Coordinates of C-alpha atoms in Angstrom, one line a residue:
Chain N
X1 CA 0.0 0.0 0.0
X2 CA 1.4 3.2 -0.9
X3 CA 0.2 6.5 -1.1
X4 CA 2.4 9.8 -2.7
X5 CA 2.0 13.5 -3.6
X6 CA -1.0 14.5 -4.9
X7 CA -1.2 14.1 -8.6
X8 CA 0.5 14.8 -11.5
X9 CA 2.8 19.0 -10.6
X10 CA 1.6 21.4 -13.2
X11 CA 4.1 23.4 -14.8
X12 CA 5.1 26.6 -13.6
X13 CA 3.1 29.0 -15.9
X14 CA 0.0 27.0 -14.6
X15 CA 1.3 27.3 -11.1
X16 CA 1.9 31.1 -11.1
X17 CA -1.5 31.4 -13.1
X18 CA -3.5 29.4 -10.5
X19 CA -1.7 30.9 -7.7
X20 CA -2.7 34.0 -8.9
X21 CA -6.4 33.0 -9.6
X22 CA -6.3 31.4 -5.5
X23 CA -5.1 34.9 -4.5
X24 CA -7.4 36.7 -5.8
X25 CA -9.9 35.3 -3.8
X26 CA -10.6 37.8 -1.0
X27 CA -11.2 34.7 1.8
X28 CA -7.6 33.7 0.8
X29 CA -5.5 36.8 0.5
X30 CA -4.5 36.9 4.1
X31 CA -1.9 34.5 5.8
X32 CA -3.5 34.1 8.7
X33 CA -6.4 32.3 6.7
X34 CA -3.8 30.7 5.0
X35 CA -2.0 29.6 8.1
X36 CA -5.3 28.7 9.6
X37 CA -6.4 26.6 6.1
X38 CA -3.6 24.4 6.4
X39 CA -3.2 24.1 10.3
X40 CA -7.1 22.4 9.5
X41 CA -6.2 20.8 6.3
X42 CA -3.5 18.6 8.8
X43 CA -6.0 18.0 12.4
X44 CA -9.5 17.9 9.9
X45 CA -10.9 19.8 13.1
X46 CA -9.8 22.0 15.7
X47 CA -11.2 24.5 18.4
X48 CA -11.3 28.6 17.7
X49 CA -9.1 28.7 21.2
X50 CA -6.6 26.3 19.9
X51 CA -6.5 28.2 17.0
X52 CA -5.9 31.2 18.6
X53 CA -2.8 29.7 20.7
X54 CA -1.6 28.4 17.7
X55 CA -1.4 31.7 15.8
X56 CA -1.5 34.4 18.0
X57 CA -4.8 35.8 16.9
X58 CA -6.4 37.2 19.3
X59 CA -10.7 36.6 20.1
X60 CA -11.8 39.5 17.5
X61 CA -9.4 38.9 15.2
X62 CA -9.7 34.8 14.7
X63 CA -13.9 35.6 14.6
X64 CA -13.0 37.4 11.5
X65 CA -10.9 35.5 10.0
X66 CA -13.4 32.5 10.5
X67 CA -16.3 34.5 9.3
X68 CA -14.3 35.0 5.9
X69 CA -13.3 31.5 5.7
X70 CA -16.8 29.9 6.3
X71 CA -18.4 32.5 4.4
X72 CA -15.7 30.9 1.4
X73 CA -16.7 27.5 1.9
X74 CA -13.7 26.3 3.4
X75 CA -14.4 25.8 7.1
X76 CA -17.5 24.9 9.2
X77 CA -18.2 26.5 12.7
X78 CA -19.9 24.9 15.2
X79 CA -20.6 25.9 19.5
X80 CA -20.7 23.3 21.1
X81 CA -21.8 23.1 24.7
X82 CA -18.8 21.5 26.8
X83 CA -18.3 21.3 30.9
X84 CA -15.9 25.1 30.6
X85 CA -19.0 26.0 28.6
X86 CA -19.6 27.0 25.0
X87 CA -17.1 26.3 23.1
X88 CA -16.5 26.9 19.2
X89 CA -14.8 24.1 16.8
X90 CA -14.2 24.5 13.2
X91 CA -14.0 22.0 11.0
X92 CA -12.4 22.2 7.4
X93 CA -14.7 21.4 4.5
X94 CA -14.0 19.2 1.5
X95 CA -13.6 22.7 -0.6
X96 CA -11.2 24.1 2.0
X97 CA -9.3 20.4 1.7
X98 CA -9.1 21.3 -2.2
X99 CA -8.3 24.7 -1.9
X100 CA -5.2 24.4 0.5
X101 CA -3.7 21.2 -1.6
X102 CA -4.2 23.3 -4.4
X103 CA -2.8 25.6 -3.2
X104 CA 0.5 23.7 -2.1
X105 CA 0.8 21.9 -5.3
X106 CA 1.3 24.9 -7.0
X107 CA 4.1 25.9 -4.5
X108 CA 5.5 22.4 -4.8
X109 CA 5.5 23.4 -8.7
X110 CA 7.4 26.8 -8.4
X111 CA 10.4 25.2 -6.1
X112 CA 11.0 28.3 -4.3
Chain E
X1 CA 3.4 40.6 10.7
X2 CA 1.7 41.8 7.8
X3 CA -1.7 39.9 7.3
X4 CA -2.4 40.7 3.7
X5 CA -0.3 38.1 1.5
X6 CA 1.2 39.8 -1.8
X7 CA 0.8 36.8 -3.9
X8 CA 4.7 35.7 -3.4
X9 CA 5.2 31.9 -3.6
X10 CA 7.8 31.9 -0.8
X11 CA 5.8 34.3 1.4
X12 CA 3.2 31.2 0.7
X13 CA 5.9 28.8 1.3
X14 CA 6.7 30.5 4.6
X15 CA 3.4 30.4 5.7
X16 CA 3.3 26.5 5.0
X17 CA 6.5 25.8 7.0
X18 CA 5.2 28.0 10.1
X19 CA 2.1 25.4 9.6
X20 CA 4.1 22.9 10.0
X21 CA 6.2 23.5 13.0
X22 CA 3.4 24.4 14.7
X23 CA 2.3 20.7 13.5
X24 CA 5.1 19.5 14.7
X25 CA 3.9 20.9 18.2
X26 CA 0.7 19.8 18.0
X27 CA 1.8 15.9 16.7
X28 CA 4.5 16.0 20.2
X29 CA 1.3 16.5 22.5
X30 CA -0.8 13.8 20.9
X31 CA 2.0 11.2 21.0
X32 CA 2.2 12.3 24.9
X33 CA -1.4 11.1 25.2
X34 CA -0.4 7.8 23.4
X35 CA 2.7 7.4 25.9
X36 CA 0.4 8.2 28.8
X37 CA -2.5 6.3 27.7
X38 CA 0.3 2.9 27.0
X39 CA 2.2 3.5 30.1
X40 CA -0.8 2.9 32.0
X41 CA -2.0 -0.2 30.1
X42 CA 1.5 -2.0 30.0
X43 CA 1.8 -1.2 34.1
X44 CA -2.2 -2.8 33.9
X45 CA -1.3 -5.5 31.9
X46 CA 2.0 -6.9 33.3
X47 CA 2.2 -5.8 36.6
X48 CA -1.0 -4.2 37.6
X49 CA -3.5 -7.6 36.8
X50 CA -1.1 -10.3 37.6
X51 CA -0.9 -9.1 41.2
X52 CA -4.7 -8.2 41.6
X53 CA -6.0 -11.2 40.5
X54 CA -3.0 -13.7 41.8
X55 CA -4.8 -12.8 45.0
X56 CA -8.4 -14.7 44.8
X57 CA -8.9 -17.8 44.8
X58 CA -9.9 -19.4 41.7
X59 CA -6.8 -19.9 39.4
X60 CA -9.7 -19.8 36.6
X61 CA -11.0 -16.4 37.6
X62 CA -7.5 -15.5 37.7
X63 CA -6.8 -16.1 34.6
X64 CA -10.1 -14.7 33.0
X65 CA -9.6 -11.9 35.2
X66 CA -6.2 -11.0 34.1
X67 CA -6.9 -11.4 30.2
X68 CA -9.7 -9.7 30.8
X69 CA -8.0 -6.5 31.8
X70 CA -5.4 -7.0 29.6
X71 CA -7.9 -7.0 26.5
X72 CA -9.4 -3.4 28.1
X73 CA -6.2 -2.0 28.3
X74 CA -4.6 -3.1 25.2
X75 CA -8.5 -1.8 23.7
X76 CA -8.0 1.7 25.0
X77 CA -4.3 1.8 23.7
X78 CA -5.7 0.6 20.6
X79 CA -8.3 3.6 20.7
X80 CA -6.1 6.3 21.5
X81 CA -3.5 4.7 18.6
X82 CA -6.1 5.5 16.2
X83 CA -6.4 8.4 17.2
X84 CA -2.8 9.8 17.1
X85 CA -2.2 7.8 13.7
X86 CA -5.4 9.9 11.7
X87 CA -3.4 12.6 13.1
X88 CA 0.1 11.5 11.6
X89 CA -1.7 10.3 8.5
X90 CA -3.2 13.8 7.5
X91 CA -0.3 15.7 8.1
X92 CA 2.0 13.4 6.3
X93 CA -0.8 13.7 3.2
X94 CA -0.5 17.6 3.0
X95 CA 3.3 17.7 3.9
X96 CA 3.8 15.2 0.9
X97 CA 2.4 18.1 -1.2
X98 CA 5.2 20.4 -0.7
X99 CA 7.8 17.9 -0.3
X100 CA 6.6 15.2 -2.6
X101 CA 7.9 12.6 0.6
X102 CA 6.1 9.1 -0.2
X103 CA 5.0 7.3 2.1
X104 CA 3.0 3.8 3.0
X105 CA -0.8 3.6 4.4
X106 CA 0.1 1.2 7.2
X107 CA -1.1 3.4 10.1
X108 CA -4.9 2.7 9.0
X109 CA -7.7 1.2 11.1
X110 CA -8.0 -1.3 8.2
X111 CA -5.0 -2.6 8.8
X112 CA -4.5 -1.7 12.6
X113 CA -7.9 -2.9 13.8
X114 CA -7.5 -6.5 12.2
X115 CA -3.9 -7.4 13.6
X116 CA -5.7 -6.1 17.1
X117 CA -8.6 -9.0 16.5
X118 CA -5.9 -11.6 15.1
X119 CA -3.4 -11.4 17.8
X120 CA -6.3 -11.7 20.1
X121 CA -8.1 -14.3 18.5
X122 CA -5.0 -16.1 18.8
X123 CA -4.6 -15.6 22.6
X124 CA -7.6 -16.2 23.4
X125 CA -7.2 -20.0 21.6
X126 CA -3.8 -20.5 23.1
X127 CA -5.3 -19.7 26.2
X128 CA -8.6 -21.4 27.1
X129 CA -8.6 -23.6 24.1
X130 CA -5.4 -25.1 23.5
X131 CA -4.2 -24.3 27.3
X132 CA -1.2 -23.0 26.4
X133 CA -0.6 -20.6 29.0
X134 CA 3.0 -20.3 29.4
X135 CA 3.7 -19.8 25.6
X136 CA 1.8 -16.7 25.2
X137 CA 4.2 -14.7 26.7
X138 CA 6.6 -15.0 23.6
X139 CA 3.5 -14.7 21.7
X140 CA 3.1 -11.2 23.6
X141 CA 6.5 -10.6 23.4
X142 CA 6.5 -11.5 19.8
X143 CA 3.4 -9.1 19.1
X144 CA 5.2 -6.3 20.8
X145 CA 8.2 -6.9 18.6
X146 CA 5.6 -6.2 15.6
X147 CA 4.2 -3.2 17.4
X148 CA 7.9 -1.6 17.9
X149 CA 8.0 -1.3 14.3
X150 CA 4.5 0.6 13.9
X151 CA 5.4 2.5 16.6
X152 CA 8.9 3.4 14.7
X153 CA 7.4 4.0 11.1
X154 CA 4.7 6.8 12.6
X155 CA 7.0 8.2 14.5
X156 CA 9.3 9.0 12.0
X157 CA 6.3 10.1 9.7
X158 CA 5.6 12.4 12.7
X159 CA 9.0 14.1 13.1
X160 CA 10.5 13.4 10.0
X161 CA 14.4 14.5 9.8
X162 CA 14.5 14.9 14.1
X163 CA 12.7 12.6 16.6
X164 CA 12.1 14.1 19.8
X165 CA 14.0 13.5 22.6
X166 CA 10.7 11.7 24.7
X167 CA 10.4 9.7 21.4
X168 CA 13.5 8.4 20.9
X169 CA 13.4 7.4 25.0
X170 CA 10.0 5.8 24.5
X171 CA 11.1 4.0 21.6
X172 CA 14.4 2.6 22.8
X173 CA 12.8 1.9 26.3
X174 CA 10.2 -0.6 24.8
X175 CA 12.8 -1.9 22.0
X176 CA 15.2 -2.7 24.9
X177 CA 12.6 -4.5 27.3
X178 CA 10.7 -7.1 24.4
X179 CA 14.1 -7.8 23.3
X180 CA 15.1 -8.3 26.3
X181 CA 12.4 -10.2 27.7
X182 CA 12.6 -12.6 24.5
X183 CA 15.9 -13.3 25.3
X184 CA 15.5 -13.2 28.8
X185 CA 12.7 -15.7 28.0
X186 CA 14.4 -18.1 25.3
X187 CA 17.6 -18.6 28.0
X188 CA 17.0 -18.6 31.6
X189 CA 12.9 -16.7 31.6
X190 CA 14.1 -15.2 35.2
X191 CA 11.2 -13.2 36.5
X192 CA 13.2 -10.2 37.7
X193 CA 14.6 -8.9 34.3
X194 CA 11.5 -9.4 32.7
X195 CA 9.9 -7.4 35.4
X196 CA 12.7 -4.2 35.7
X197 CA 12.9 -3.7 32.5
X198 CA 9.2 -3.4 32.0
X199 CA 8.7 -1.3 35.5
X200 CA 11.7 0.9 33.6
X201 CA 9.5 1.3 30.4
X202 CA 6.4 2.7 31.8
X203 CA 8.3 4.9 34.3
X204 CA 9.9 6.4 30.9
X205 CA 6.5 6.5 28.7
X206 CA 5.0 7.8 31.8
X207 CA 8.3 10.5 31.8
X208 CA 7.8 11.0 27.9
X209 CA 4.1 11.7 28.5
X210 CA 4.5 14.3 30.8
X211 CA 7.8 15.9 29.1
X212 CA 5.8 15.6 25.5
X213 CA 2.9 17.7 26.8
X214 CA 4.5 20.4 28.1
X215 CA 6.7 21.8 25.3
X216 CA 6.2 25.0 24.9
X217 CA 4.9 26.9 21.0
X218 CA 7.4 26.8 18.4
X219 CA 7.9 31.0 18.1
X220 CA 7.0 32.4 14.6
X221 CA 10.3 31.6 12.5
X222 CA 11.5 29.5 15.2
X223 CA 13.9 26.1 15.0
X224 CA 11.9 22.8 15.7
X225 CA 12.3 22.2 19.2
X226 CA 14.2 19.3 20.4

């Protein structure tokens, strides 16, 4: 059983083309988001607090950022009652799984 | 830092590599659950049940007794294995993106969850079917042999290019007592060996557990931690 990188690189005119096209999508044109897309792209789900030790975001910040992202497609936010309390988890969509390995193939591609 | 990207594929690249050190952090605090969570069955299993149940009567209940708790242990270890190795498993998926690493789907519940049902379809005939009792502890020690490996192939999927330093102490630790215990058992099977070098092994995956969870963040930019 063996499993590699994701399918066949593009070439690097389609990568900086893509890359391009990915960028100028609003919901992506922030690392934060970016950093936030992949951190879920690698756990599948995660916690708005964890995220927020993670990154350094603080409370107002991260409910923006999430806001953009879910309003994209890309994640799912849920509050969910726990014994601390509410609590809210996000959970990355199959679009936002697309997305971020799209968006890393395309890196991969340009070998910076 | 800046939030807005400017479209730069190493400012993107960047990004990805803060992802995953912080990965990296995240993947060191889930294995410290798995040492925890396996500490505390192996002390169940070997030391823990034996001495419980060695105390009743009934050599039968005994026995039923200790497998029993052995087969909860070993099924919450098993839990929390699949747990930690979904975790391993996606991030070795999106890091294989940038670095175009292969690697091999062994760490699956299809193929974890049936060796877990073999091996213990197999004690439980040796046991109270065939009666052979004293031969299922190199069986054990055997299966543990096979487990070293798993344990060897995530970890270095985890923390490719550096183990850390918990990791490599857990590792050797339970390398060095089933070996020794095999041989141990193969040439004289005295008791004490067997029984320090497993008391050893979940003193250090008890250690690891503790050390594992509290690393501190990786800064922005930062060196993996050791």
């Amino acid at each position: 059983m063996s499993e590699s990188a994701d399918g066949p690189a593009p070439s690097p005119d389609q990568s900086i083309r893509s890359l391009n096209e990915q960028l100028a999508d609003a919901s992506l044109r922030s690392s934060s988001r970016i950093l936030i897309l992949i951190l879920l792209a690698m756990n599948k789900k995660s916690t708005a607090t964890e995220l927020r030790t993670l990154t350094g975001l603080g409370k107002g910040s991260m409910e923006n950022h999430l806001e953009k992202l879910e309003s994209a497609g890309y994640v799912r936010t849920k509050n969910v009652k726990s014994f601390g309390g509410w609590r809210q988890t996000v959970e990355i969509t199959q679009a936002g799984l697309d997305k971020c390995r799209e968006l890393l193939r395309n890196i991969r591609a340009l070998n910076v | 830092m800046a939030d807005e990207v400017t479209g730069s594929p190493l400012e993107i690249k960047e990004i990805a590599e803060r992802a995953l050190r912080l990965q990296r952090y995240l993947l060191r605090r889930a294995w410290g659950v798995l040492y925890a969570t396996y500490s505390v069955s192996m002390f169940l299993t070997i030391f823990g049940a034996p001495v419980a149940f060695s105390l009743t009567p009934s050599a039968e209940y005994s026995l039923i007794g200790r497998f029993a708790v052995g087969m909860l242990a070993s099924s919450a270890a098993l839990t929390v294995t699949l747990w930690a190795f979904k975790r391993v498993r996606d991030t070795a998926e999106i890091r294989s993106i940038l670095t175009e690493e292969k690697w091999k789907g062994v760490l699956h519940y299809r193929v974890l969850v049936p060796i877990w049902v073999a091996v213990y379809a197999i004690f439980t005939l040796s046991i109270f079917v065939l009666g052979l009792q004293a031969d299922t502890l190199i069986l054990l020690l055997s299966v543990y042999g096979v487990f070293w490996a798993f344990l060897y192939y995530a970890m270095n999927l985890s923390f490719p290019g550096k183990l850390p330093v918990e990791g490599v102490a857990a590792l050797s630790s339970f390398g060095i007592a089933t070996a020794g215990s095999i041989i141990g058992y193969l040439s004289s099977g005295v008791n004490a060996v067997y029984a320090l070098l497993w008391a050893a092994t979940v003193v250090i995956w008890g250690v690891s557990a503790v050390y594992a969870r509290r690393r501190p963040l990786p800064k922005a930019g930062g060196e993996l931690a050791a």
